Short mmCIF file of C-alpha atoms in Angstrom, two decimals:
data_model
loop_
_atom_site.label_atom_id
_atom_site.label_comp_id
_atom_site.label_asym_id
_atom_site.label_seq_id
_atom_site.Cartn_x
_atom_site.Cartn_y
_atom_site.Cartn_z
CA UNK A 107 -11.79 53.68 -27.48
CA UNK A 108 -10.09 54.98 -24.34
CA UNK A 109 -13.09 57.05 -23.23
CA UNK A 110 -15.49 55.40 -20.82
CA UNK A 111 -19.11 55.89 -21.80
CA UNK A 112 -21.27 57.74 -19.27
CA UNK A 113 -25.02 57.73 -18.71
CA UNK A 114 -26.79 61.09 -18.52
CA UNK A 115 -28.37 61.80 -15.15
CA UNK A 116 -31.09 64.35 -14.60
CA UNK A 117 -32.11 67.08 -12.21
CA UNK A 118 -35.45 67.04 -14.04
CA UNK A 119 -35.79 64.59 -16.91
CA UNK A 120 -35.79 65.44 -19.79
CA UNK A 121 -35.54 69.18 -19.22
CA UNK A 122 -32.52 69.81 -16.95
CA UNK A 123 -29.55 67.40 -17.14
CA UNK A 124 -27.00 67.15 -14.36
CA UNK A 125 -23.52 68.53 -15.06
CA UNK A 126 -24.75 70.40 -18.14
CA UNK A 127 -25.92 73.87 -19.15
CA UNK A 128 -29.63 74.59 -19.73
CA UNK A 129 -31.26 77.81 -20.97
CA UNK A 130 -34.67 79.13 -19.94
CA UNK A 131 -35.85 81.81 -22.38
CA UNK A 132 -38.84 84.08 -22.83
CA UNK A 133 -40.20 87.60 -22.71
CA UNK A 134 -39.80 89.70 -19.56
CA UNK A 135 -42.71 88.94 -17.25
CA UNK A 136 -43.35 85.51 -18.79
CA UNK A 137 -42.83 83.70 -15.48
CA UNK A 138 -39.25 82.46 -16.02
CA UNK A 139 -37.94 83.57 -12.63
CA UNK A 140 -40.92 82.26 -10.69
CA UNK A 141 -40.69 78.96 -12.54
CA UNK A 142 -36.97 78.67 -11.76
CA UNK A 143 -37.60 79.53 -8.12
CA UNK A 144 -40.20 76.76 -7.96
CA UNK A 145 -37.69 74.31 -9.44
CA UNK A 146 -35.07 75.56 -6.97
CA UNK A 147 -37.50 75.04 -4.09
CA UNK A 148 -38.07 71.45 -5.24
CA UNK A 149 -34.31 70.83 -5.26
CA UNK A 150 -33.91 72.18 -1.70
CA UNK A 151 -36.69 69.88 -0.45
CA UNK A 152 -36.12 66.80 -2.59
CA UNK A 153 -39.54 67.24 -4.17
CA UNK A 154 -40.41 65.70 -7.52
CA UNK A 155 -41.28 67.76 -10.59
CA UNK A 156 -43.96 66.97 -13.20
CA UNK A 157 -43.46 63.89 -15.36
CA UNK A 158 -44.46 63.45 -19.01
CA UNK A 159 -48.12 63.11 -18.00
CA UNK A 160 -47.95 66.29 -15.94
CA UNK A 161 -48.18 64.35 -12.66
CA UNK A 162 -45.99 65.01 -9.63
CA UNK A 163 -44.82 61.94 -7.71
CA UNK A 164 -44.01 61.94 -3.97
CA UNK A 165 -40.60 63.43 -3.22
CA UNK A 166 -37.62 62.09 -1.33
CA UNK A 167 -36.06 64.37 1.29
CA UNK A 168 -32.80 62.43 1.00
CA UNK A 169 -32.39 63.85 -2.52
CA UNK A 170 -32.51 67.45 -1.28
CA UNK A 171 -29.56 69.61 -2.27
CA UNK A 172 -28.27 73.16 -2.21
CA UNK A 173 -29.18 75.82 -4.77
CA UNK A 174 -26.97 78.80 -5.65
CA UNK A 175 -29.18 81.53 -7.13
CA UNK A 176 -27.34 84.55 -8.54
CA UNK A 177 -29.47 87.41 -9.82
CA UNK A 178 -28.60 90.83 -11.19
CA UNK A 179 -32.21 92.03 -11.60
CA UNK A 180 -34.36 91.07 -8.60
CA UNK A 181 -34.01 92.33 -5.03
CA UNK A 182 -32.93 89.64 -2.60
CA UNK A 183 -35.11 90.74 0.33
CA UNK A 184 -38.26 91.88 -1.47
CA UNK A 185 -38.35 89.40 -4.38
CA UNK A 186 -36.09 86.35 -4.13
CA UNK A 187 -36.67 85.70 -0.42
CA UNK A 188 -40.40 86.29 -0.85
CA UNK A 189 -40.64 83.91 -3.79
CA UNK A 190 -38.57 81.37 -1.91
CA UNK A 191 -41.13 81.48 0.89
CA UNK A 192 -44.08 81.30 -1.50
CA UNK A 193 -42.65 78.28 -3.29
CA UNK A 194 -41.80 76.49 -0.06
CA UNK A 195 -38.02 76.45 -0.46
CA UNK A 196 -35.79 75.32 2.39
CA UNK A 197 -34.11 78.70 2.81
CA UNK A 198 -31.18 77.14 4.63
CA UNK A 199 -30.33 75.42 1.34
CA UNK A 200 -31.02 78.42 -0.90
CA UNK A 201 -27.96 80.65 -1.24
CA UNK A 202 -28.07 84.10 -2.85
CA UNK A 203 -24.65 85.68 -2.19
CA UNK A 204 -24.55 89.43 -2.62
CA UNK A 205 -20.84 89.84 -3.19
CA UNK A 206 -20.49 88.00 -6.50
CA UNK A 207 -23.35 89.55 -8.48
CA UNK A 208 -20.86 91.73 -10.38
CA UNK A 209 -18.59 88.91 -11.59
CA UNK A 210 -18.13 88.18 -15.30
CA UNK A 211 -17.66 84.84 -17.02
CA UNK A 212 -14.43 86.20 -18.48
CA UNK A 213 -13.13 86.23 -14.87
CA UNK A 214 -15.17 83.52 -13.13
CA UNK A 215 -12.93 83.02 -10.07
CA UNK A 216 -15.49 84.46 -7.63
CA UNK A 217 -18.22 82.22 -9.04
CA UNK A 218 -15.95 79.17 -8.83
CA UNK A 219 -15.23 79.91 -5.18
CA UNK A 220 -18.95 80.21 -4.44
CA UNK A 221 -19.71 76.90 -6.15
CA UNK A 222 -16.88 75.24 -4.27
CA UNK A 223 -18.19 76.63 -0.98
CA UNK A 224 -21.89 75.82 -1.33
CA UNK A 225 -21.64 72.67 -3.51
CA UNK A 226 -25.01 73.26 -5.21
CA UNK A 227 -26.95 70.67 -7.16
CA UNK A 228 -28.37 73.62 -9.12
CA UNK A 229 -26.83 76.97 -10.08
CA UNK A 230 -29.11 79.66 -11.56
CA UNK A 231 -27.82 82.78 -13.38
CA UNK A 232 -30.57 85.38 -13.81
CA UNK A 233 -30.13 86.75 -16.46
CA UNK A 234 -27.16 85.34 -18.35
CA UNK A 235 -26.48 88.61 -20.19
CA UNK A 236 -25.68 90.39 -16.92
CA UNK A 237 -22.63 88.19 -16.35
CA UNK A 238 -20.91 88.41 -19.72
CA UNK A 239 -18.81 91.45 -18.88
CA UNK A 240 -19.07 94.99 -20.20
CA UNK A 241 -16.60 94.50 -23.04
CA UNK A 242 -18.37 91.49 -24.57
CA UNK A 243 -20.49 91.91 -27.69
CA UNK A 244 -23.18 89.27 -27.23
CA UNK A 245 -23.89 89.24 -30.97
CA UNK A 246 -20.37 88.10 -31.95
CA UNK A 247 -19.78 84.36 -31.97
CA UNK A 248 -16.03 84.65 -31.37
CA UNK A 249 -16.71 86.57 -28.13
CA UNK A 250 -19.67 84.52 -26.91
CA UNK A 251 -18.32 81.02 -27.60
CA UNK A 252 -15.35 81.10 -25.15
CA UNK A 253 -17.57 82.29 -22.28
CA UNK A 254 -20.19 79.64 -22.92
CA UNK A 255 -17.46 77.01 -23.07
CA UNK A 256 -16.26 78.15 -19.65
CA UNK A 257 -19.78 77.90 -18.23
CA UNK A 258 -20.39 74.45 -19.70
CA UNK A 259 -17.05 73.23 -18.35
CA UNK A 260 -17.89 74.57 -14.88
CA UNK A 261 -21.07 72.48 -14.82
CA UNK A 262 -19.02 69.37 -15.57
CA UNK A 263 -16.11 70.17 -13.24
CA UNK A 264 -18.31 70.99 -10.24
CA UNK A 265 -20.95 68.35 -11.05
CA UNK A 266 -23.95 70.64 -10.86
CA UNK A 267 -26.75 71.59 -13.21
CA UNK A 268 -26.40 75.17 -14.44
CA UNK A 269 -29.50 77.00 -15.63
CA UNK A 270 -29.19 80.44 -17.23
CA UNK A 271 -32.11 82.75 -17.98
CA UNK A 272 -32.05 84.62 -21.28
CA UNK A 273 -34.57 87.18 -22.51
CA UNK A 274 -36.18 86.96 -25.92
CA UNK A 275 -35.72 89.71 -28.48
CA UNK A 276 -38.64 91.98 -29.31
CA UNK A 277 -38.79 90.63 -32.86
CA UNK A 278 -42.16 88.91 -33.33
CA UNK A 279 -42.62 85.29 -34.32
CA UNK A 280 -39.83 83.08 -35.58
CA UNK A 281 -38.51 79.74 -34.34
CA UNK A 282 -38.06 79.65 -30.59
CA UNK A 283 -34.38 78.71 -30.61
CA UNK A 284 -33.56 81.88 -32.58
CA UNK A 285 -35.58 84.27 -30.38
CA UNK A 286 -33.00 84.65 -27.59
CA UNK A 287 -30.99 87.85 -27.38
CA UNK A 288 -27.50 87.66 -28.82
CA UNK A 289 -25.68 85.09 -30.91
CA UNK A 290 -26.94 81.56 -31.61
CA UNK A 291 -23.83 80.25 -29.83
CA UNK A 292 -25.67 80.73 -26.54
CA UNK A 293 -28.10 78.03 -27.61
CA UNK A 294 -25.39 75.92 -29.22
CA UNK A 295 -23.52 75.61 -25.92
CA UNK A 296 -26.59 74.51 -23.98
CA UNK A 297 -27.62 70.85 -23.89
CA UNK A 298 -31.25 71.79 -23.28
CA UNK A 299 -33.27 74.94 -23.93
CA UNK A 300 -36.73 75.78 -22.62
CA UNK A 301 -39.11 78.45 -23.93
CA UNK A 302 -41.50 80.05 -21.44
CA UNK A 303 -44.54 82.09 -22.45
CA UNK A 304 -48.16 82.84 -21.77
CA UNK A 305 -50.82 80.51 -23.12
CA UNK A 306 -52.40 81.97 -26.28
CA UNK A 307 -55.68 80.29 -25.34
CA UNK A 308 -55.99 81.48 -21.72
CA UNK A 309 -53.70 84.17 -20.29
CA UNK A 310 -54.19 82.83 -16.77
CA UNK A 311 -51.80 80.03 -17.67
CA UNK A 312 -48.16 79.88 -18.72
CA UNK A 313 -46.37 77.18 -20.68
CA UNK A 314 -42.81 75.87 -20.73
CA UNK A 315 -41.88 74.09 -23.96
CA UNK A 316 -38.55 72.49 -24.82
CA UNK A 317 -36.93 73.84 -27.99
CA UNK A 318 -33.61 71.98 -27.79
CA UNK A 319 -32.54 68.64 -26.30
CA UNK A 320 -29.18 67.02 -26.99
CA UNK A 321 -29.51 64.15 -24.54
CA UNK A 322 -33.05 62.86 -24.99
CA UNK A 323 -36.26 63.29 -26.91
CA UNK A 324 -38.13 66.55 -26.43
CA UNK A 325 -40.18 66.63 -23.26
CA UNK A 326 -43.88 67.38 -23.26
CA UNK A 327 -44.88 71.02 -22.76
CA UNK A 328 -45.80 71.76 -19.14
CA UNK A 329 -48.56 74.18 -18.07
CA UNK A 330 -48.36 76.18 -14.85
CA UNK A 331 -50.19 79.05 -13.17
CA UNK A 332 -48.95 81.82 -10.87
CA UNK A 333 -51.54 83.09 -8.38
CA UNK A 334 -51.58 84.94 -5.08
CA UNK A 335 -51.17 81.56 -3.41
CA UNK A 336 -48.01 80.74 -5.36
CA UNK A 337 -47.37 78.51 -8.36
CA UNK A 338 -49.41 75.50 -9.39
CA UNK A 339 -48.63 72.80 -11.96
CA UNK A 340 -51.60 72.49 -14.31
CA UNK A 341 -50.89 69.52 -16.57
CA UNK A 342 -49.52 69.40 -20.11
CA UNK A 343 -50.01 71.12 -23.47
CA UNK A 344 -49.63 70.05 -27.09
CA UNK A 345 -48.22 73.49 -27.97
CA UNK A 346 -44.63 73.36 -29.25
CA UNK A 347 -41.95 75.92 -28.45
CA UNK A 348 -42.18 77.39 -31.96
CA UNK A 349 -45.96 77.72 -31.68
CA UNK A 350 -45.57 79.33 -28.26
CA UNK A 351 -43.02 81.79 -29.64
CA UNK A 352 -45.21 82.71 -32.61
CA UNK A 353 -48.27 83.24 -30.41
CA UNK A 354 -46.71 85.72 -27.96
CA UNK A 355 -46.63 88.96 -30.03
CA UNK A 356 -50.03 88.24 -31.58
CA UNK A 357 -51.58 87.72 -28.17
CA UNK A 358 -50.04 90.85 -26.71
CA UNK A 359 -51.16 92.88 -29.75
CA UNK A 360 -54.74 91.67 -29.27
CA UNK A 361 -54.58 92.41 -25.53
CA UNK A 362 -53.35 95.92 -26.19
CA UNK A 363 -56.07 96.61 -28.75
CA UNK A 364 -58.73 95.40 -26.30
CA UNK A 365 -57.27 97.56 -23.52
CA UNK A 366 -57.15 100.61 -25.79
CA UNK A 367 -60.78 100.19 -26.78
CA UNK A 368 -61.87 99.73 -23.16
CA UNK A 369 -59.87 102.73 -21.94
CA UNK A 370 -61.14 105.01 -24.69
CA UNK A 371 -64.74 104.11 -23.89
CA UNK A 372 -64.13 104.49 -20.14
CA UNK A 373 -62.77 108.03 -20.61
CA UNK A 374 -65.31 109.03 -23.24
CA UNK A 375 -67.32 111.16 -20.79
CA UNK A 376 -64.29 112.91 -19.32
CA UNK A 377 -61.37 112.61 -16.92
CA UNK A 378 -61.38 109.84 -14.30
CA UNK A 379 -59.16 109.14 -11.26
CA UNK A 380 -56.19 106.97 -12.27
CA UNK A 381 -56.56 104.73 -9.20
CA UNK A 382 -60.18 104.02 -10.08
CA UNK A 383 -59.25 103.25 -13.70
CA UNK A 384 -56.60 100.76 -12.63
CA UNK A 385 -59.06 99.08 -10.25
CA UNK A 386 -61.83 98.85 -12.86
CA UNK A 387 -59.45 97.55 -15.52
CA UNK A 388 -58.24 94.79 -13.20
CA UNK A 389 -61.86 93.86 -12.50
CA UNK A 390 -62.46 93.18 -16.20
CA UNK A 391 -59.20 91.25 -16.62
CA UNK A 392 -56.87 93.91 -18.05
CA UNK A 393 -53.43 93.76 -16.35
CA UNK A 394 -51.91 97.05 -15.23
CA UNK A 395 -48.94 96.64 -17.56
CA UNK A 396 -51.25 96.19 -20.56
CA UNK A 397 -53.36 99.14 -19.47
CA UNK A 398 -50.32 101.41 -19.25
CA UNK A 399 -49.23 100.34 -22.74
CA UNK A 400 -52.72 101.25 -23.96
CA UNK A 401 -52.44 104.61 -22.17
CA UNK A 402 -49.17 105.33 -23.95
CA UNK A 403 -50.51 104.42 -27.40
CA UNK A 404 -53.67 106.47 -26.88
CA UNK A 405 -51.55 109.41 -25.68
CA UNK A 406 -53.68 109.72 -22.57
CA UNK A 407 -53.00 112.90 -20.59
CA UNK A 408 -52.39 112.71 -16.85
CA UNK A 409 -52.78 115.61 -14.42
CA UNK A 410 -52.91 115.99 -10.65
CA UNK A 411 -55.78 117.83 -8.97
CA UNK A 412 -56.00 118.20 -5.17
CA UNK A 413 -53.57 115.33 -4.67
CA UNK A 414 -55.37 112.93 -7.03
CA UNK A 415 -54.09 111.86 -10.44
CA UNK A 416 -56.60 111.94 -13.29
CA UNK A 417 -56.42 110.51 -16.80
CA UNK A 418 -58.23 112.02 -19.77
CA UNK A 419 -58.34 111.59 -23.51
CA UNK A 420 -56.51 114.16 -25.63
CA UNK A 421 -58.46 116.22 -28.13
CA UNK A 422 -58.50 114.65 -31.59
CA UNK A 423 -59.93 115.64 -34.93
CA UNK A 424 -63.01 113.87 -36.22
CA UNK A 425 -60.90 111.20 -37.93
CA UNK A 426 -59.41 109.39 -34.94
CA UNK A 427 -56.57 106.91 -35.30
CA UNK A 428 -53.99 105.87 -32.75
CA UNK A 429 -50.62 104.13 -33.29
CA UNK A 430 -51.11 100.43 -32.70
CA UNK A 431 -54.91 100.68 -32.71
CA UNK A 432 -55.28 99.88 -36.39
CA UNK A 433 -56.85 96.65 -37.55
CA UNK A 434 -54.42 93.88 -38.44
CA UNK A 435 -55.15 94.21 -42.16
CA UNK A 436 -54.69 98.00 -42.35
#
Protein backbone atom coordinates (compact mmCIF):
# COMPACT_ATOMS: atom_id res chain seq x y z
CA UNK A 1 0.00 0.00 0.00
CA UNK A 2 2.99 2.30 0.49
CA UNK A 3 4.34 1.76 -3.02
CA UNK A 4 3.30 4.26 -5.66
CA UNK A 5 2.22 2.63 -8.89
CA UNK A 6 4.27 3.54 -11.97
CA UNK A 7 3.40 3.44 -15.65
CA UNK A 8 5.82 1.67 -17.99
CA UNK A 9 7.44 3.95 -20.55
CA UNK A 10 9.05 2.74 -23.73
CA UNK A 11 12.11 3.26 -25.85
CA UNK A 12 10.30 1.20 -28.50
CA UNK A 13 6.86 -0.09 -27.57
CA UNK A 14 6.31 -2.96 -26.93
CA UNK A 15 9.81 -4.30 -27.54
CA UNK A 16 12.23 -2.21 -25.43
CA UNK A 17 10.97 -0.71 -22.14
CA UNK A 18 12.73 2.18 -20.45
CA UNK A 19 14.62 1.43 -17.23
CA UNK A 20 14.49 -2.32 -17.88
CA UNK A 21 16.65 -5.08 -19.34
CA UNK A 22 15.91 -6.50 -22.81
CA UNK A 23 17.62 -9.41 -24.59
CA UNK A 24 18.19 -9.71 -28.34
CA UNK A 25 19.05 -13.31 -29.27
CA UNK A 26 19.90 -15.28 -32.38
CA UNK A 27 22.54 -17.14 -34.34
CA UNK A 28 25.82 -15.42 -35.22
CA UNK A 29 25.33 -13.52 -38.46
CA UNK A 30 21.57 -13.24 -38.01
CA UNK A 31 21.64 -9.43 -38.11
CA UNK A 32 21.40 -8.72 -34.36
CA UNK A 33 24.22 -6.18 -34.26
CA UNK A 34 23.08 -4.33 -37.37
CA UNK A 35 19.53 -4.24 -36.03
CA UNK A 36 20.72 -2.85 -32.68
CA UNK A 37 22.87 -0.26 -34.45
CA UNK A 38 19.82 0.84 -36.43
CA UNK A 39 17.83 1.19 -33.21
CA UNK A 40 20.75 3.08 -31.65
CA UNK A 41 20.86 5.42 -34.64
CA UNK A 42 17.14 6.13 -34.21
CA UNK A 43 17.71 7.00 -30.54
CA UNK A 44 20.53 9.44 -31.39
CA UNK A 45 18.32 11.21 -33.94
CA UNK A 46 14.93 11.00 -32.25
CA UNK A 47 13.60 8.91 -35.12
CA UNK A 48 10.57 6.67 -34.73
CA UNK A 49 10.71 2.90 -35.08
CA UNK A 50 8.11 0.64 -36.74
CA UNK A 51 4.69 0.40 -35.10
CA UNK A 52 2.42 -2.66 -34.96
CA UNK A 53 1.49 -2.18 -38.62
CA UNK A 54 5.15 -1.98 -39.62
CA UNK A 55 4.87 1.75 -40.39
CA UNK A 56 7.41 4.35 -39.29
CA UNK A 57 6.00 7.70 -38.15
CA UNK A 58 7.88 11.02 -38.42
CA UNK A 59 10.47 11.44 -35.69
CA UNK A 60 11.05 14.19 -33.15
CA UNK A 61 14.59 15.54 -32.82
CA UNK A 62 13.77 16.75 -29.31
CA UNK A 63 13.55 13.10 -28.21
CA UNK A 64 17.12 12.36 -29.33
CA UNK A 65 19.38 10.89 -26.66
CA UNK A 66 22.80 9.38 -26.11
CA UNK A 67 23.67 5.74 -26.75
CA UNK A 68 26.46 3.85 -24.97
CA UNK A 69 27.48 0.89 -27.15
CA UNK A 70 29.95 -1.53 -25.57
CA UNK A 71 31.20 -4.37 -27.75
CA UNK A 72 33.75 -7.10 -27.18
CA UNK A 73 33.53 -8.60 -30.68
CA UNK A 74 33.41 -5.90 -33.37
CA UNK A 75 36.15 -3.42 -34.26
CA UNK A 76 35.25 0.16 -33.42
CA UNK A 77 36.82 1.78 -36.49
CA UNK A 78 36.08 -0.81 -39.17
CA UNK A 79 32.67 -2.08 -38.00
CA UNK A 80 30.86 -0.01 -35.37
CA UNK A 81 31.76 3.40 -36.83
CA UNK A 82 30.98 2.16 -40.34
CA UNK A 83 27.59 0.79 -39.31
CA UNK A 84 26.87 3.98 -37.42
CA UNK A 85 27.45 5.93 -40.63
CA UNK A 86 25.38 3.51 -42.71
CA UNK A 87 22.45 3.70 -40.32
CA UNK A 88 22.60 7.48 -40.09
CA UNK A 89 23.50 7.74 -36.40
CA UNK A 90 24.45 11.08 -34.88
CA UNK A 91 27.99 10.03 -34.03
CA UNK A 92 28.33 12.81 -31.48
CA UNK A 93 25.67 10.98 -29.46
CA UNK A 94 27.03 7.47 -30.03
CA UNK A 95 29.68 6.55 -27.46
CA UNK A 96 31.87 3.44 -27.75
CA UNK A 97 34.50 3.76 -25.00
CA UNK A 98 37.52 1.54 -25.48
CA UNK A 99 38.71 1.42 -21.89
CA UNK A 100 35.79 -0.44 -20.31
CA UNK A 101 35.40 -3.34 -22.74
CA UNK A 102 37.15 -5.66 -20.26
CA UNK A 103 34.89 -4.95 -17.28
CA UNK A 104 32.78 -7.69 -15.68
CA UNK A 105 29.32 -7.42 -14.15
CA UNK A 106 30.79 -8.84 -10.94
CA UNK A 107 32.78 -5.58 -10.72
CA UNK A 108 30.65 -3.06 -12.63
CA UNK A 109 32.22 0.15 -11.28
CA UNK A 110 33.77 1.12 -14.63
CA UNK A 111 30.44 0.61 -16.40
CA UNK A 112 28.61 2.65 -13.76
CA UNK A 113 31.06 5.51 -14.23
CA UNK A 114 30.55 5.43 -18.00
CA UNK A 115 26.76 5.48 -17.63
CA UNK A 116 27.01 8.35 -15.18
CA UNK A 117 29.25 10.28 -17.58
CA UNK A 118 27.32 9.80 -20.83
CA UNK A 119 23.76 9.54 -19.41
CA UNK A 120 22.53 7.27 -22.22
CA UNK A 121 18.90 6.60 -23.05
CA UNK A 122 20.13 3.24 -24.38
CA UNK A 123 23.00 1.00 -23.27
CA UNK A 124 23.96 -1.96 -25.51
CA UNK A 125 26.19 -4.86 -24.36
CA UNK A 126 27.40 -6.95 -27.31
CA UNK A 127 27.52 -9.82 -26.42
CA UNK A 128 26.37 -10.28 -22.83
CA UNK A 129 28.54 -13.37 -22.28
CA UNK A 130 31.72 -11.33 -22.75
CA UNK A 131 31.00 -9.28 -19.63
CA UNK A 132 30.21 -12.00 -17.12
CA UNK A 133 33.78 -12.47 -15.92
CA UNK A 134 36.13 -15.39 -16.45
CA UNK A 135 35.18 -17.20 -13.25
CA UNK A 136 31.44 -17.29 -13.94
CA UNK A 137 29.80 -20.49 -15.16
CA UNK A 138 26.97 -19.20 -17.34
CA UNK A 139 25.09 -22.49 -16.97
CA UNK A 140 24.73 -22.22 -13.17
CA UNK A 141 21.72 -20.29 -11.92
CA UNK A 142 23.33 -19.34 -8.60
CA UNK A 143 26.18 -17.63 -10.49
CA UNK A 144 24.11 -16.02 -13.24
CA UNK A 145 21.23 -14.67 -11.14
CA UNK A 146 23.25 -12.16 -9.03
CA UNK A 147 24.87 -10.64 -12.13
CA UNK A 148 21.57 -10.28 -13.94
CA UNK A 149 20.07 -8.68 -10.84
CA UNK A 150 22.90 -6.13 -10.87
CA UNK A 151 22.27 -5.35 -14.54
CA UNK A 152 18.52 -4.98 -14.08
CA UNK A 153 19.06 -2.71 -11.07
CA UNK A 154 21.48 -0.54 -13.07
CA UNK A 155 18.80 0.06 -15.70
CA UNK A 156 16.43 1.28 -13.00
CA UNK A 157 18.99 3.32 -11.05
CA UNK A 158 20.36 5.14 -14.10
CA UNK A 159 16.98 5.35 -15.88
CA UNK A 160 18.12 3.91 -19.19
CA UNK A 161 17.08 1.00 -21.35
CA UNK A 162 19.67 -1.78 -21.34
CA UNK A 163 19.80 -4.18 -24.26
CA UNK A 164 22.11 -7.20 -24.16
CA UNK A 165 22.89 -9.44 -27.13
CA UNK A 166 23.03 -13.18 -26.50
CA UNK A 167 23.92 -15.89 -29.01
CA UNK A 168 21.77 -18.94 -29.54
CA UNK A 169 23.11 -22.42 -28.91
CA UNK A 170 23.81 -24.70 -31.84
CA UNK A 171 21.06 -27.09 -30.75
CA UNK A 172 18.41 -27.16 -33.49
CA UNK A 173 14.76 -26.28 -32.98
CA UNK A 174 13.15 -25.84 -29.60
CA UNK A 175 11.25 -22.92 -28.09
CA UNK A 176 12.95 -19.60 -28.68
CA UNK A 177 13.23 -18.58 -25.03
CA UNK A 178 15.30 -21.70 -24.30
CA UNK A 179 17.69 -21.32 -27.25
CA UNK A 180 20.01 -18.73 -25.65
CA UNK A 181 23.41 -19.83 -24.41
CA UNK A 182 23.64 -20.43 -20.68
CA UNK A 183 21.07 -20.65 -17.92
CA UNK A 184 17.40 -19.70 -18.26
CA UNK A 185 17.98 -17.04 -15.58
CA UNK A 186 19.30 -14.76 -18.31
CA UNK A 187 15.82 -14.71 -19.82
CA UNK A 188 14.11 -14.62 -16.42
CA UNK A 189 15.86 -11.35 -15.52
CA UNK A 190 14.87 -9.62 -18.75
CA UNK A 191 11.50 -7.89 -19.07
CA UNK A 192 11.50 -8.40 -22.85
CA UNK A 193 13.30 -10.83 -25.15
CA UNK A 194 13.57 -10.66 -28.93
CA UNK A 195 14.56 -13.47 -31.30
CA UNK A 196 16.31 -12.50 -34.53
CA UNK A 197 16.70 -14.85 -37.49
CA UNK A 198 16.57 -15.20 -41.24
CA UNK A 199 13.22 -15.61 -42.95
CA UNK A 200 12.61 -19.28 -43.83
CA UNK A 201 10.63 -18.14 -46.87
CA UNK A 202 13.14 -15.70 -48.38
CA UNK A 203 16.72 -15.45 -47.12
CA UNK A 204 16.99 -11.86 -48.31
CA UNK A 205 14.92 -10.86 -45.29
CA UNK A 206 15.40 -11.13 -41.54
CA UNK A 207 12.77 -11.18 -38.81
CA UNK A 208 12.69 -10.03 -35.20
CA UNK A 209 10.03 -11.76 -33.11
CA UNK A 210 9.27 -11.19 -29.43
CA UNK A 211 9.50 -14.31 -27.27
CA UNK A 212 8.98 -12.71 -23.86
CA UNK A 213 7.12 -9.62 -22.64
CA UNK A 214 6.43 -8.88 -18.99
CA UNK A 215 4.98 -5.41 -19.45
CA UNK A 216 2.64 -5.71 -22.43
CA UNK A 217 1.22 -8.06 -25.01
CA UNK A 218 3.65 -9.56 -27.50
CA UNK A 219 4.50 -7.20 -30.32
CA UNK A 220 4.05 -8.14 -33.96
CA UNK A 221 7.07 -9.67 -35.70
CA UNK A 222 9.02 -7.09 -37.71
CA UNK A 223 10.73 -7.80 -41.05
CA UNK A 224 13.90 -6.02 -42.12
CA UNK A 225 16.54 -6.29 -44.84
CA UNK A 226 20.27 -5.50 -44.81
CA UNK A 227 21.67 -4.41 -48.18
CA UNK A 228 24.68 -2.51 -49.46
CA UNK A 229 22.67 0.66 -48.93
CA UNK A 230 22.05 -0.11 -45.25
CA UNK A 231 19.03 -1.47 -43.41
CA UNK A 232 15.42 -1.17 -44.49
CA UNK A 233 12.23 -1.91 -42.55
CA UNK A 234 10.06 -4.22 -44.65
CA UNK A 235 6.75 -4.57 -42.81
CA UNK A 236 5.49 -7.32 -40.51
CA UNK A 237 5.33 -11.12 -40.37
CA UNK A 238 2.95 -13.63 -38.81
CA UNK A 239 5.89 -15.86 -37.86
CA UNK A 240 6.28 -16.35 -34.10
CA UNK A 241 9.59 -16.52 -32.26
CA UNK A 242 9.22 -20.28 -31.77
CA UNK A 243 8.52 -20.79 -35.48
CA UNK A 244 11.50 -18.60 -36.35
CA UNK A 245 13.73 -20.61 -34.02
CA UNK A 246 12.57 -23.94 -35.43
CA UNK A 247 13.08 -22.79 -39.02
CA UNK A 248 16.72 -21.70 -38.68
CA UNK A 249 18.58 -25.06 -38.62
CA UNK A 250 16.29 -26.55 -41.28
CA UNK A 251 16.89 -23.62 -43.59
CA UNK A 252 20.65 -23.69 -43.11
CA UNK A 253 20.71 -27.46 -43.70
CA UNK A 254 18.84 -27.00 -46.99
CA UNK A 255 21.16 -24.15 -48.00
CA UNK A 256 24.21 -26.27 -47.31
CA UNK A 257 22.87 -29.22 -49.29
CA UNK A 258 22.14 -26.93 -52.25
CA UNK A 259 25.62 -25.41 -52.04
CA UNK A 260 27.24 -28.84 -51.85
CA UNK A 261 25.39 -30.04 -54.93
CA UNK A 262 26.27 -26.88 -56.88
CA UNK A 263 29.94 -27.03 -55.88
CA UNK A 264 30.29 -30.69 -56.73
CA UNK A 265 28.82 -30.12 -60.18
CA UNK A 266 30.97 -27.02 -60.72
CA UNK A 267 34.17 -28.96 -59.95
CA UNK A 268 33.11 -32.10 -61.81
CA UNK A 269 35.41 -31.37 -64.77
CA UNK A 270 38.43 -30.52 -62.63
CA UNK A 271 40.09 -27.86 -60.49
CA UNK A 272 38.88 -24.25 -60.72
CA UNK A 273 40.28 -20.96 -59.34
CA UNK A 274 38.87 -20.29 -55.87
CA UNK A 275 38.21 -16.62 -56.65
CA UNK A 276 36.15 -17.57 -59.69
CA UNK A 277 34.18 -20.14 -57.67
CA UNK A 278 33.32 -17.58 -55.01
CA UNK A 279 32.21 -15.10 -57.68
CA UNK A 280 30.06 -17.63 -59.53
CA UNK A 281 28.48 -18.90 -56.31
CA UNK A 282 27.52 -15.36 -55.31
CA UNK A 283 25.97 -14.86 -58.74
CA UNK A 284 23.60 -17.78 -58.16
CA UNK A 285 22.73 -16.67 -54.61
CA UNK A 286 25.05 -18.86 -52.51
CA UNK A 287 26.68 -16.80 -49.71
CA UNK A 288 30.41 -17.24 -49.19
CA UNK A 289 29.91 -18.57 -45.66
CA UNK A 290 27.53 -21.27 -46.93
CA UNK A 291 29.89 -22.12 -49.77
CA UNK A 292 32.80 -22.59 -47.37
CA UNK A 293 30.69 -24.88 -45.18
CA UNK A 294 29.90 -26.91 -48.30
CA UNK A 295 33.62 -27.00 -49.15
CA UNK A 296 34.41 -28.37 -45.71
CA UNK A 297 31.72 -31.07 -45.85
CA UNK A 298 32.77 -32.14 -49.35
CA UNK A 299 36.41 -32.24 -48.22
CA UNK A 300 37.41 -30.06 -51.15
CA UNK A 301 41.18 -29.85 -51.63
CA UNK A 302 42.84 -26.46 -52.06
CA UNK A 303 46.26 -25.89 -53.64
CA UNK A 304 48.21 -22.88 -54.87
CA UNK A 305 49.66 -22.79 -58.38
CA UNK A 306 51.58 -19.76 -59.70
CA UNK A 307 50.08 -17.54 -57.02
CA UNK A 308 46.47 -18.64 -57.63
CA UNK A 309 44.44 -20.83 -55.28
CA UNK A 310 42.52 -23.70 -56.88
CA UNK A 311 39.82 -25.96 -55.47
CA UNK A 312 39.26 -29.51 -56.63
CA UNK A 313 37.22 -32.52 -55.62
CA UNK A 314 39.00 -35.32 -53.78
CA UNK A 315 39.08 -38.79 -55.31
CA UNK A 316 36.22 -40.97 -54.10
CA UNK A 317 35.17 -44.53 -54.70
CA UNK A 318 32.20 -45.23 -56.93
CA UNK A 319 29.79 -45.04 -53.97
CA UNK A 320 30.01 -41.36 -53.07
CA UNK A 321 28.59 -40.00 -49.84
CA UNK A 322 29.58 -36.90 -47.91
CA UNK A 323 28.86 -35.99 -44.27
CA UNK A 324 25.83 -33.72 -44.22
CA UNK A 325 24.92 -34.44 -47.85
CA UNK A 326 22.52 -37.25 -47.03
CA UNK A 327 18.81 -36.87 -47.60
CA UNK A 328 16.77 -35.89 -44.55
CA UNK A 329 15.20 -39.34 -44.27
CA UNK A 330 18.47 -41.32 -44.48
